[in-house]
mmCIF file with all atom_site columns, C-alpha atoms and ligand atoms in Angstrom:
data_model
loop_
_atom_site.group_PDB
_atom_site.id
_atom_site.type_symbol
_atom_site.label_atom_id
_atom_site.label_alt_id
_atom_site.label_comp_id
_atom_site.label_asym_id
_atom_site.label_entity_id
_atom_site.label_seq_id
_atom_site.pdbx_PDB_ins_code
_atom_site.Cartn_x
_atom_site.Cartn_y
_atom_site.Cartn_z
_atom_site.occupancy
_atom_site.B_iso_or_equiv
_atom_site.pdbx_formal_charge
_atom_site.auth_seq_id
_atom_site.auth_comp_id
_atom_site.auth_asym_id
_atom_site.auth_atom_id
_atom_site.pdbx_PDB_model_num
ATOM   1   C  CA  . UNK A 1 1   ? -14.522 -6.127  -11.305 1.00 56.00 ? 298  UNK A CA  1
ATOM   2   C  CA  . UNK A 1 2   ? -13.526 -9.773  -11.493 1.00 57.00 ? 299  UNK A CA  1
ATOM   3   C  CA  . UNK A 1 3   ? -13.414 -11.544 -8.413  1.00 58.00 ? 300  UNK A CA  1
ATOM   4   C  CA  . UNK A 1 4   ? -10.581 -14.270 -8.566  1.00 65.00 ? 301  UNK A CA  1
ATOM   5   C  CA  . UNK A 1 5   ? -11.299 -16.040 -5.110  1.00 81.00 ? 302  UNK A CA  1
ATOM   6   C  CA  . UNK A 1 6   ? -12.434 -14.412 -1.787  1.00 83.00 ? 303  UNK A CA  1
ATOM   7   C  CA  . UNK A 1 7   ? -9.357  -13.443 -0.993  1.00 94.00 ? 304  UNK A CA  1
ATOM   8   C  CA  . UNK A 1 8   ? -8.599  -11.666 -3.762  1.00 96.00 ? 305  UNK A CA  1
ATOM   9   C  CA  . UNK A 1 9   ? -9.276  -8.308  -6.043  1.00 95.00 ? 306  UNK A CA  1
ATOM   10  C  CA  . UNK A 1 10  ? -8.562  -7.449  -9.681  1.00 95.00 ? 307  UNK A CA  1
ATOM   11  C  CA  . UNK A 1 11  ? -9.124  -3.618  -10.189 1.00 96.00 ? 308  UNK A CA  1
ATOM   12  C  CA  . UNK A 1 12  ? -8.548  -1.324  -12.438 1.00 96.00 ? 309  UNK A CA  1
ATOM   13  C  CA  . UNK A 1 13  ? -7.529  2.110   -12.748 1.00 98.00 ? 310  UNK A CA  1
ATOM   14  C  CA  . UNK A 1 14  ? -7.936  4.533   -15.727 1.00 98.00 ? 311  UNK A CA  1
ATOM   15  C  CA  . UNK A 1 15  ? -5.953  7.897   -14.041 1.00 98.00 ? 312  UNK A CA  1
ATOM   16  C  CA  . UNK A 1 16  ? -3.936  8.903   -11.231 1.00 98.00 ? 313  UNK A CA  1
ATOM   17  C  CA  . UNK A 1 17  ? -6.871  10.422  -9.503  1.00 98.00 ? 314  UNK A CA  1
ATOM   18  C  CA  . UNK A 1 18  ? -8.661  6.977   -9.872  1.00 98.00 ? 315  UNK A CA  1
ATOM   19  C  CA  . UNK A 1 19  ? -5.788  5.036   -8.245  1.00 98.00 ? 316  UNK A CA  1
ATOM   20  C  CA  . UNK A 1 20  ? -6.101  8.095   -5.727  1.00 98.00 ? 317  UNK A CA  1
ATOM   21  C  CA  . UNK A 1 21  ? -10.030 7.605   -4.767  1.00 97.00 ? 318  UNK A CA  1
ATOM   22  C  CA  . UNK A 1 22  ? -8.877  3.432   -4.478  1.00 97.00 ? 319  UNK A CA  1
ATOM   23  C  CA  . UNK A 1 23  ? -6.083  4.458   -2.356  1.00 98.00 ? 320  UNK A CA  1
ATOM   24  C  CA  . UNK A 1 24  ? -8.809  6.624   -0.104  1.00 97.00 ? 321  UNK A CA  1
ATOM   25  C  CA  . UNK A 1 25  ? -11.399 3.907   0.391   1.00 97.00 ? 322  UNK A CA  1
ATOM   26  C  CA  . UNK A 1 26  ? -8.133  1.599   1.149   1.00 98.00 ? 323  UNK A CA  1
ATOM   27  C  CA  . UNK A 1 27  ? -6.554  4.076   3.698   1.00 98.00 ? 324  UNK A CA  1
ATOM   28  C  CA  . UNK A 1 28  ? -10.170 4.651   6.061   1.00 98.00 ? 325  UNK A CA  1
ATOM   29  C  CA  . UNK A 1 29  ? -10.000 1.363   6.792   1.00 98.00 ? 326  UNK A CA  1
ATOM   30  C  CA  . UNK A 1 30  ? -6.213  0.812   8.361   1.00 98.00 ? 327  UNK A CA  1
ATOM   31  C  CA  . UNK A 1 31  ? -5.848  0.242   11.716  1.00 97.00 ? 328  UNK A CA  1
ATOM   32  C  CA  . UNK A 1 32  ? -2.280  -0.237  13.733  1.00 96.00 ? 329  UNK A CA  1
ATOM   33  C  CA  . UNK A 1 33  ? -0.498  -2.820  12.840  1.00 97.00 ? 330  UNK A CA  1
ATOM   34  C  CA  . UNK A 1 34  ? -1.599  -3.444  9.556   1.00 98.00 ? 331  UNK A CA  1
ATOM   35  C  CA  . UNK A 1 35  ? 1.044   -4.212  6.704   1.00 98.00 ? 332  UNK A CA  1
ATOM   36  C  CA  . UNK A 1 36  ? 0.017   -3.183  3.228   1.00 98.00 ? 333  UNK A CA  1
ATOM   37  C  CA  . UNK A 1 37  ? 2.646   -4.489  0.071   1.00 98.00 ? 334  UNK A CA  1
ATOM   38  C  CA  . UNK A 1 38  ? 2.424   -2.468  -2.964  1.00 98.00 ? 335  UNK A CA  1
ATOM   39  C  CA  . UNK A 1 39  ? 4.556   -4.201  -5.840  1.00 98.00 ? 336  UNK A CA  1
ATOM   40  C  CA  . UNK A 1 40  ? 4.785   -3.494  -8.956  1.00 98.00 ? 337  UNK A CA  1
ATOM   41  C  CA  . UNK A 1 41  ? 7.303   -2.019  -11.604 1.00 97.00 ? 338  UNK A CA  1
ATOM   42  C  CA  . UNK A 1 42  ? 8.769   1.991   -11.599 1.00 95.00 ? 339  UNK A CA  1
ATOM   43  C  CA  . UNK A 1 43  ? 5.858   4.278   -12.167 1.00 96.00 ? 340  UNK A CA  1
ATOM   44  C  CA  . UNK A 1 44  ? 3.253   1.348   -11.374 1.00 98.00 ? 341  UNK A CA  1
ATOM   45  C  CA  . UNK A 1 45  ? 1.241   4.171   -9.273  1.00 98.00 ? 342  UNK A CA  1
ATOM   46  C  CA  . UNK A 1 46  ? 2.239   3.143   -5.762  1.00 98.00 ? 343  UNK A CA  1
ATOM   47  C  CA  . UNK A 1 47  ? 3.528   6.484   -4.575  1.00 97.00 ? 344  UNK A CA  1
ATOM   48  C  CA  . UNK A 1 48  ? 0.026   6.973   -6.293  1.00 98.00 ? 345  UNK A CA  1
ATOM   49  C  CA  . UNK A 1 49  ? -1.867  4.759   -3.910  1.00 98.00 ? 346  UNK A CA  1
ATOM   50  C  CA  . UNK A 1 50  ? -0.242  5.725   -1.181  1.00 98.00 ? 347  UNK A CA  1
ATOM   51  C  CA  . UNK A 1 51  ? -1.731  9.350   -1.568  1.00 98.00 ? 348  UNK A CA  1
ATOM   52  C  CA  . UNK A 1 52  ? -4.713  8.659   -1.528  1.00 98.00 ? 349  UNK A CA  1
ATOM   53  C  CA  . UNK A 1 53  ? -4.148  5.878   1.396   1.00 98.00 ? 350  UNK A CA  1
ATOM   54  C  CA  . UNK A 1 54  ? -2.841  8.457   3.922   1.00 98.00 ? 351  UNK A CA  1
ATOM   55  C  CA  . UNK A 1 55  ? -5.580  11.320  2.948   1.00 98.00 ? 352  UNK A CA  1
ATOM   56  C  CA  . UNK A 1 56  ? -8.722  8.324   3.236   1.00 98.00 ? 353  UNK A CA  1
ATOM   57  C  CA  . UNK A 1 57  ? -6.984  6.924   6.639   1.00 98.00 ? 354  UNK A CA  1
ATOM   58  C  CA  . UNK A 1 58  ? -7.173  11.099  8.172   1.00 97.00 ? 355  UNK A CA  1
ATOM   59  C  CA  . UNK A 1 59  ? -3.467  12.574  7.620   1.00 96.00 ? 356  UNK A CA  1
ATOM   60  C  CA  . UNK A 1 60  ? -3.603  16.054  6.073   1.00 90.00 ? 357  UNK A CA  1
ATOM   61  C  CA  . UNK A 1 61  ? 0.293   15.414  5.738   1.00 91.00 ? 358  UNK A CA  1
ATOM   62  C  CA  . UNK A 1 62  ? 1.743   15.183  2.505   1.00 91.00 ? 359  UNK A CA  1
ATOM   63  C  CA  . UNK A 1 63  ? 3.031   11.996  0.495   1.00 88.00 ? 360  UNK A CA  1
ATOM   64  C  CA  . UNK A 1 64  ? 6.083   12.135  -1.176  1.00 86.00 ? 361  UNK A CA  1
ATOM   65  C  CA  . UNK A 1 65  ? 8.564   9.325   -2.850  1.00 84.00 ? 362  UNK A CA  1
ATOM   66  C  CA  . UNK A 1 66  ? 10.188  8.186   -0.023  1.00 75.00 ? 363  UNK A CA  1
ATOM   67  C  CA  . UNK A 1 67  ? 13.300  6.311   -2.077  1.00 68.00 ? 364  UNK A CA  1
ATOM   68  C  CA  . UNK A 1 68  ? 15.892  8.801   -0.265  1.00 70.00 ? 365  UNK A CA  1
ATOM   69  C  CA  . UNK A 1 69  ? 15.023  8.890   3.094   1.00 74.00 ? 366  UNK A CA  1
ATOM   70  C  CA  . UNK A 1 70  ? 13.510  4.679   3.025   1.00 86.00 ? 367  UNK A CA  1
ATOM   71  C  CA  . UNK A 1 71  ? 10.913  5.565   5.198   1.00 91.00 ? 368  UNK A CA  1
ATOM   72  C  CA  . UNK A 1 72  ? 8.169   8.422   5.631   1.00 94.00 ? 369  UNK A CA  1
ATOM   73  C  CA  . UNK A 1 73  ? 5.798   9.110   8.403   1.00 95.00 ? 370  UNK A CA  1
ATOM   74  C  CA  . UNK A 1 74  ? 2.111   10.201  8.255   1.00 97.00 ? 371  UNK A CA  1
ATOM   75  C  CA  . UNK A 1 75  ? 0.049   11.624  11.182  1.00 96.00 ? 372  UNK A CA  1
ATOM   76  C  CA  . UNK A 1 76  ? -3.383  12.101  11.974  1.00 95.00 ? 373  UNK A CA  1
ATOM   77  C  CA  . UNK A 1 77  ? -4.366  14.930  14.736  1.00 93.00 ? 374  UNK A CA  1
ATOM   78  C  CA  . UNK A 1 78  ? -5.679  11.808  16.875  1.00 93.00 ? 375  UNK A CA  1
ATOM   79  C  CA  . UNK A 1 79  ? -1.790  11.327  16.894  1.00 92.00 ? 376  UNK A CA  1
ATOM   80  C  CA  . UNK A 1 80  ? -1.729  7.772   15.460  1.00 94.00 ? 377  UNK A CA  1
ATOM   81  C  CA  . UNK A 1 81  ? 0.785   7.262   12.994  1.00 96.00 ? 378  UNK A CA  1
ATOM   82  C  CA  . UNK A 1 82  ? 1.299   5.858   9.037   1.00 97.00 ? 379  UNK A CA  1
ATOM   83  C  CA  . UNK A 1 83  ? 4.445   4.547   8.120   1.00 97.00 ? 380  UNK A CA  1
ATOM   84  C  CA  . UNK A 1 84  ? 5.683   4.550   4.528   1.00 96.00 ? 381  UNK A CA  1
ATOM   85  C  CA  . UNK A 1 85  ? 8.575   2.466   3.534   1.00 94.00 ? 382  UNK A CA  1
ATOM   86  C  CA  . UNK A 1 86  ? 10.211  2.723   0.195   1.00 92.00 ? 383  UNK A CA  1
ATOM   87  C  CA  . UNK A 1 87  ? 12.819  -1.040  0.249   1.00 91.00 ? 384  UNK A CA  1
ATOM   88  C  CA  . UNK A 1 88  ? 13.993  0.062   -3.769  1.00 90.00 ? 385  UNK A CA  1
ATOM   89  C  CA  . UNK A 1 89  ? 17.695  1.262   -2.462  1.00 84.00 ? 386  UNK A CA  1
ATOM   90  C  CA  . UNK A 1 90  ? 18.054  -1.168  0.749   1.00 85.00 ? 387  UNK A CA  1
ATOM   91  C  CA  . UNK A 1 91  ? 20.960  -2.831  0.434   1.00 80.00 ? 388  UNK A CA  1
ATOM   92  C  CA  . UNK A 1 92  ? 19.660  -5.896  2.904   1.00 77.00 ? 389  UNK A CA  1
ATOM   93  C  CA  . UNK A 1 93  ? 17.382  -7.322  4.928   1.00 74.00 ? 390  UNK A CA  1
ATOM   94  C  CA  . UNK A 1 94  ? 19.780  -6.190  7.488   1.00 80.00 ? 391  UNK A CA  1
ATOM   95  C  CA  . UNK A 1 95  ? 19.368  -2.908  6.455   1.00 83.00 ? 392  UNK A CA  1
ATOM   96  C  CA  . UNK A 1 96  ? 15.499  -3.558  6.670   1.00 80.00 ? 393  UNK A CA  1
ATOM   97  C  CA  . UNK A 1 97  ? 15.428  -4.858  10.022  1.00 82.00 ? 394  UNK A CA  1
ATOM   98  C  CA  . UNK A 1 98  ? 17.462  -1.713  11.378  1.00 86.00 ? 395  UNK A CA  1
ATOM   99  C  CA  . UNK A 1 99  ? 14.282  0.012   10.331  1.00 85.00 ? 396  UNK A CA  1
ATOM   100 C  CA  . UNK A 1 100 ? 12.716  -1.850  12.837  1.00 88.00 ? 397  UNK A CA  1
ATOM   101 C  CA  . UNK A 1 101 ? 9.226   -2.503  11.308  1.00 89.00 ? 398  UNK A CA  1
ATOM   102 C  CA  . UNK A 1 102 ? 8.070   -4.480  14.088  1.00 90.00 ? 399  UNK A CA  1
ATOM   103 C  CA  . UNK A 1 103 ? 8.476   -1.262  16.583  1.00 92.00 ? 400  UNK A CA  1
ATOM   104 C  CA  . UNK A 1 104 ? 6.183   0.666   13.370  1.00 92.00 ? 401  UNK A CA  1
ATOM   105 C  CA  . UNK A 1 105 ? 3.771   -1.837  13.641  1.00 94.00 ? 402  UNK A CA  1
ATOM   106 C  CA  . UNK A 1 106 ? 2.882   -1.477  17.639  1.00 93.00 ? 403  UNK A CA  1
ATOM   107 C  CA  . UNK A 1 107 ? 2.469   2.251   16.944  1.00 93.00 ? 404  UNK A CA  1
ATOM   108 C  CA  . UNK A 1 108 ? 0.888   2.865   13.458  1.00 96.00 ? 405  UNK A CA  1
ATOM   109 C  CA  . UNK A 1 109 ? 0.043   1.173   9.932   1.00 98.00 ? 406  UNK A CA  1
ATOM   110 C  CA  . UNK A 1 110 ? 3.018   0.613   7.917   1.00 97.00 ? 407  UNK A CA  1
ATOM   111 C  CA  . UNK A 1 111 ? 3.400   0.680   3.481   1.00 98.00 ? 408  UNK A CA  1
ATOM   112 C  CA  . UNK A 1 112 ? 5.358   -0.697  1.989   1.00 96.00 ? 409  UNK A CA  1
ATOM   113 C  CA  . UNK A 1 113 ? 6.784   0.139   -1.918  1.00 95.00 ? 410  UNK A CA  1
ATOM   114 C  CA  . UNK A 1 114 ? 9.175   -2.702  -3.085  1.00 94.00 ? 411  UNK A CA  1
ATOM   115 C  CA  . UNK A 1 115 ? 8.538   -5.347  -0.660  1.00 94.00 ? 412  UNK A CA  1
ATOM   116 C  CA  . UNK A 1 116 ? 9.619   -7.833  -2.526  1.00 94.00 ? 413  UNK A CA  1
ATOM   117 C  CA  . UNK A 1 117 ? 12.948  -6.789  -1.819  1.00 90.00 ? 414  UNK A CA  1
ATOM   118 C  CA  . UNK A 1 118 ? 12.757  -7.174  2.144   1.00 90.00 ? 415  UNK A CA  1
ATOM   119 C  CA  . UNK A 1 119 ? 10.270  -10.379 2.391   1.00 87.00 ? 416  UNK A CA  1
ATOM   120 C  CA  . UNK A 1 120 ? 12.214  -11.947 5.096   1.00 85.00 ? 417  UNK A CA  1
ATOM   121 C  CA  . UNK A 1 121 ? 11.220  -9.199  7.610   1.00 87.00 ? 418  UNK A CA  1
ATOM   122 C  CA  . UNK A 1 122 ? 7.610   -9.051  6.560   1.00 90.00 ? 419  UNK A CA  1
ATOM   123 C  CA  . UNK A 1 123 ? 4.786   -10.227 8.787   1.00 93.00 ? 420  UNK A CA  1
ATOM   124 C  CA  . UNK A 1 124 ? 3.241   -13.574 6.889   1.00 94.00 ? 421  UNK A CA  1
ATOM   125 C  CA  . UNK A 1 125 ? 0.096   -12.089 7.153   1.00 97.00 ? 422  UNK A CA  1
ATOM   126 C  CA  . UNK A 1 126 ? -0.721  -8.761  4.937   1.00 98.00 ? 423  UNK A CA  1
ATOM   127 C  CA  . UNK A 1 127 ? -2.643  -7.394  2.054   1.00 98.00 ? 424  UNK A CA  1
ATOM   128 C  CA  . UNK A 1 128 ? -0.350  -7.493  -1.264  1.00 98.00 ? 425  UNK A CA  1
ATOM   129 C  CA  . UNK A 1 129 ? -0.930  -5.649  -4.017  1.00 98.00 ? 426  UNK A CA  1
ATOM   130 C  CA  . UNK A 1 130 ? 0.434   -5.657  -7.171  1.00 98.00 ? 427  UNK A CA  1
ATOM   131 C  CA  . UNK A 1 131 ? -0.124  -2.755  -9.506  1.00 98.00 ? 428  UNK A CA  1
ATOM   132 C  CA  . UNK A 1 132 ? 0.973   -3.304  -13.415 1.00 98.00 ? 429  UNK A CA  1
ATOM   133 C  CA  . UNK A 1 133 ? 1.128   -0.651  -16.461 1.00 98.00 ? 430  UNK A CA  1
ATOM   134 C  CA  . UNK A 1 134 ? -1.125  -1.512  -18.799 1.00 98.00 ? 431  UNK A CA  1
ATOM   135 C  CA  . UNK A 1 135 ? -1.260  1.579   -20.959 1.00 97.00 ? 432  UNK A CA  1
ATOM   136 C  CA  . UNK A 1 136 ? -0.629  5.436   -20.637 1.00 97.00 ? 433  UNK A CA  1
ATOM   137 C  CA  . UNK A 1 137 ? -3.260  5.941   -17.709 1.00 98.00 ? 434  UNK A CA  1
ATOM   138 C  CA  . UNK A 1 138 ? -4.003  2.733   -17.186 1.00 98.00 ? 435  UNK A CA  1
ATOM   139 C  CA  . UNK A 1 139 ? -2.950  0.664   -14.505 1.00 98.00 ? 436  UNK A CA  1
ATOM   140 C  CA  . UNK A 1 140 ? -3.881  -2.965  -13.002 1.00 98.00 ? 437  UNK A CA  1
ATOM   141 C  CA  . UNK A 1 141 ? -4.060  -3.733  -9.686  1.00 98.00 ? 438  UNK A CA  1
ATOM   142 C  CA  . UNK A 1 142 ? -4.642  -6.881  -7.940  1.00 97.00 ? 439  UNK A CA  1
ATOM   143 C  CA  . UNK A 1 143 ? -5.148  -7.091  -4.038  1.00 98.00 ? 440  UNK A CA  1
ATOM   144 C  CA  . UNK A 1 144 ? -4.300  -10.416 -2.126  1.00 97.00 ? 441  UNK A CA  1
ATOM   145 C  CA  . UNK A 1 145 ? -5.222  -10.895 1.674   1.00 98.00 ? 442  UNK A CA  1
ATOM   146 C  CA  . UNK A 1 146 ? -3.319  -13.108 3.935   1.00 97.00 ? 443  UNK A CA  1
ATOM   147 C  CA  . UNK A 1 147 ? -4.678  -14.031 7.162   1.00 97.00 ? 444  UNK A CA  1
ATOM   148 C  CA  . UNK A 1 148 ? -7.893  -13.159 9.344   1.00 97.00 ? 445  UNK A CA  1
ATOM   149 C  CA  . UNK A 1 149 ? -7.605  -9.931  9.544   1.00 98.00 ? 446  UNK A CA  1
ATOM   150 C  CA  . UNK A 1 150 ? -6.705  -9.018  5.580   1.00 98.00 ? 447  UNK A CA  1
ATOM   151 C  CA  . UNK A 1 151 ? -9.186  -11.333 4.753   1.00 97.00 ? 448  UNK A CA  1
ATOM   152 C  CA  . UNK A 1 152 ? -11.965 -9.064  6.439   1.00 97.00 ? 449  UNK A CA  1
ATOM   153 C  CA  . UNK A 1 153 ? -10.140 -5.812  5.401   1.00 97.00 ? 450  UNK A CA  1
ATOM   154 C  CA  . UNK A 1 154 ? -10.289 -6.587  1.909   1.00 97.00 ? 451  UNK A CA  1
ATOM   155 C  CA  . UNK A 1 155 ? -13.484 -7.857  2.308   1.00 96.00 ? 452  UNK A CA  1
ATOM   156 C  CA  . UNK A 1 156 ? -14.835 -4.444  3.484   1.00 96.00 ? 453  UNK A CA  1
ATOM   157 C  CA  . UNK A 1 157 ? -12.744 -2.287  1.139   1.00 97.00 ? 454  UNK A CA  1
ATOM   158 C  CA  . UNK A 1 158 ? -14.632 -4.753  -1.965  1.00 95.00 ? 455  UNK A CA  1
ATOM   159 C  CA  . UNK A 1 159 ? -17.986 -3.434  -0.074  1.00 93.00 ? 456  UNK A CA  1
ATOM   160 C  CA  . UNK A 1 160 ? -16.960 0.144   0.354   1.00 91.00 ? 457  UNK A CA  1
ATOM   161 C  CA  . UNK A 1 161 ? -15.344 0.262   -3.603  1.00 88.00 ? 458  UNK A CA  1
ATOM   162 C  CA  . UNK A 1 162 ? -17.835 -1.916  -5.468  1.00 86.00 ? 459  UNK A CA  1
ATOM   163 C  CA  . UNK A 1 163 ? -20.404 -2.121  -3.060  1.00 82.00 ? 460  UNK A CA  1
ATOM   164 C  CA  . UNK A 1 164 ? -20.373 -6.165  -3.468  1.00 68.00 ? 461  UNK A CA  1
ATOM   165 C  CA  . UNK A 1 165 ? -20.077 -8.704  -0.754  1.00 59.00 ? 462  UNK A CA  1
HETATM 166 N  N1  . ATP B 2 .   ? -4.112  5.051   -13.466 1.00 76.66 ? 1013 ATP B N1  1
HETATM 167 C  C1  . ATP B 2 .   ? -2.995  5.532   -12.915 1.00 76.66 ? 1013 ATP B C1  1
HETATM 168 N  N2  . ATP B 2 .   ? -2.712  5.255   -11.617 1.00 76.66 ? 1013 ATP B N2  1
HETATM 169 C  C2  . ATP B 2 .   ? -1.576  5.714   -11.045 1.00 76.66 ? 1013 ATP B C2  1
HETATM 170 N  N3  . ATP B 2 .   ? -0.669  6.486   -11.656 1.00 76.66 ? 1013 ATP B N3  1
HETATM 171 C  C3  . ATP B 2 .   ? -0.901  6.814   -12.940 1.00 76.66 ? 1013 ATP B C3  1
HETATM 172 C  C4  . ATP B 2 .   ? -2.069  6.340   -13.617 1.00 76.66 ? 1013 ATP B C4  1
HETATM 173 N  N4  . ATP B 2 .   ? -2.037  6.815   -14.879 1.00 76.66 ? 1013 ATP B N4  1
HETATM 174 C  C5  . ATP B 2 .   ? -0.928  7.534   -14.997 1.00 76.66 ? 1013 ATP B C5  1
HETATM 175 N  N5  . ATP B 2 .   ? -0.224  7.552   -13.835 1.00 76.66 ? 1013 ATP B N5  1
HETATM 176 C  C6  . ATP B 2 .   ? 1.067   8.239   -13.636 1.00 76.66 ? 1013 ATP B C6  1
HETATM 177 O  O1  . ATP B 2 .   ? 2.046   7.254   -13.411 1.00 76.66 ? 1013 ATP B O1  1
HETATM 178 C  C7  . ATP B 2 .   ? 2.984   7.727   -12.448 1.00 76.66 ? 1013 ATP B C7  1
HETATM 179 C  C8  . ATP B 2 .   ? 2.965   6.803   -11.243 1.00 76.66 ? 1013 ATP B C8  1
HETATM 180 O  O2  . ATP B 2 .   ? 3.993   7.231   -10.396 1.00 76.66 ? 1013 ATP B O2  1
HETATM 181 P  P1  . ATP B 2 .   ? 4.186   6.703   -8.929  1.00 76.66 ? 1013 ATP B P1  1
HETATM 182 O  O3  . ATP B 2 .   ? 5.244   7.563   -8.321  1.00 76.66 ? 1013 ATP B O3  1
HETATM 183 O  O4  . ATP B 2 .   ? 2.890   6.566   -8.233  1.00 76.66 ? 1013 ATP B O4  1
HETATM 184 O  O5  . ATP B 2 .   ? 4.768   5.235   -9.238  1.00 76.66 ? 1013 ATP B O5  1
HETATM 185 P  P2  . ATP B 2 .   ? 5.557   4.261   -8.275  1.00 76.66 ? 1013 ATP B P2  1
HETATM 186 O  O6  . ATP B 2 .   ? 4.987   2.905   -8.542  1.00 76.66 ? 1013 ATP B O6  1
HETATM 187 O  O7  . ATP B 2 .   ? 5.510   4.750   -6.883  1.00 76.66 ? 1013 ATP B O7  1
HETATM 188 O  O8  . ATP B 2 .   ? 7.038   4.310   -8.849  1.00 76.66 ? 1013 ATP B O8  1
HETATM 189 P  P3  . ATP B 2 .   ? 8.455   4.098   -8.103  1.00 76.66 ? 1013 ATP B P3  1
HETATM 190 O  O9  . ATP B 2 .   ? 8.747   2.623   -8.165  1.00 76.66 ? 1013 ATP B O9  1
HETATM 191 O  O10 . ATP B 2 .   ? 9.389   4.901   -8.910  1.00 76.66 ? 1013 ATP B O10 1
HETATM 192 O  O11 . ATP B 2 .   ? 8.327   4.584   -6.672  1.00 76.66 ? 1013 ATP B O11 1
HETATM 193 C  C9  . ATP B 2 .   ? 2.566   9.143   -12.084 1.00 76.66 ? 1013 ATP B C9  1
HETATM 194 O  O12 . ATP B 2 .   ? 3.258   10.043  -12.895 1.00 76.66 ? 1013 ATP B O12 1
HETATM 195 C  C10 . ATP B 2 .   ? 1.081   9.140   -12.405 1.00 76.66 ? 1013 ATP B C10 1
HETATM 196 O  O13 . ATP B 2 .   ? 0.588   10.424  -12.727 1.00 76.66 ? 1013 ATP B O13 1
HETATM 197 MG MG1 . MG  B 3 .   ? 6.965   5.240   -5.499  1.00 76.66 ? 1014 MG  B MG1 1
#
């Protein structure tokens, strides 16, 4: 696991169920508020991630693609909520801000596939990650924190996946 600077990850994934168990140790640690990117190409795994994000942060609710109806929702029986967005077919950032991710954030987590496509209306601070095909089953991911609070997350999610500080 190379370690590029504190504030950042380089993983790597050899199977869906892999990117799945990353996903888990990921999702137990989300609180309200938080704003996860996910970038990377078509088939990347980020639908992938996010499966195993919802079932680590407590939702027995089941992830699906999200690029018809933009945005999903996730619950947990504590009643706290997981937002997925999917940005591939906005149109705008207009179209983003209707979405009203700032109203998500005061009442769950929010995810967010294709964020490069809606960057105006993101929060400064939030963990990006950027997943990359390498080969048939194998997939690179690199995490990024921005600000205090991604910092620490990403630092405890390098302790709880590689069990480094
Ligand atoms: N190591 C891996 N991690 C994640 N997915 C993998 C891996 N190896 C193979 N796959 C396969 O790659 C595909 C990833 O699809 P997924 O829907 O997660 O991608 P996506 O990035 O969300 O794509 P889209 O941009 O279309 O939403 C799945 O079919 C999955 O089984
Ligand atoms: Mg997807």
């Amino acid at each position: 696991m190379p370690i590029l600077d504190s504030n950042t990850l380089e993983s790597f994934s050899r199977s869906p169920e892999q990117t799945r168990r990353l996903g888990m140790r990921l999702g137990a640690l989300l609180l309200s508020g938080d704003v996860i990117c996910l970038q990377g190409n078509l088939g990347s795994g980020k639908t992938t991630l996010v499966q195993g994000m919802a079932q680590g942060w407590g939702s027995l609710d089941s992830v699906t693609s999200p690029t018809f109806v933009l945005v999903n929702e996730y619950r947990r029986p504590d009643g706290k909520r997981m937002f997925h967005l999917d940005a591939y077919r906005l149109e705008s950032a207009s179209e983003a801000e209707e979405l009203d991710p700032e109203t998500m954030l005061t009442e769950g987590s929010l995810v967010i596939e294709w964020p490069e496509r809606v960057e105006g209306i993101l929060p400064d601070e939030r963990l990006w990650v950027s997943l990359a095909y390498v080969g048939e089953e194998h997939r690179d991911l690199v995490f990024s924190a921005k600000g205090a609070r991604f910092e620490t997350l990403l630092a405890t999610f390098r302790q709880a996946a590689y069990g480094v500080e």
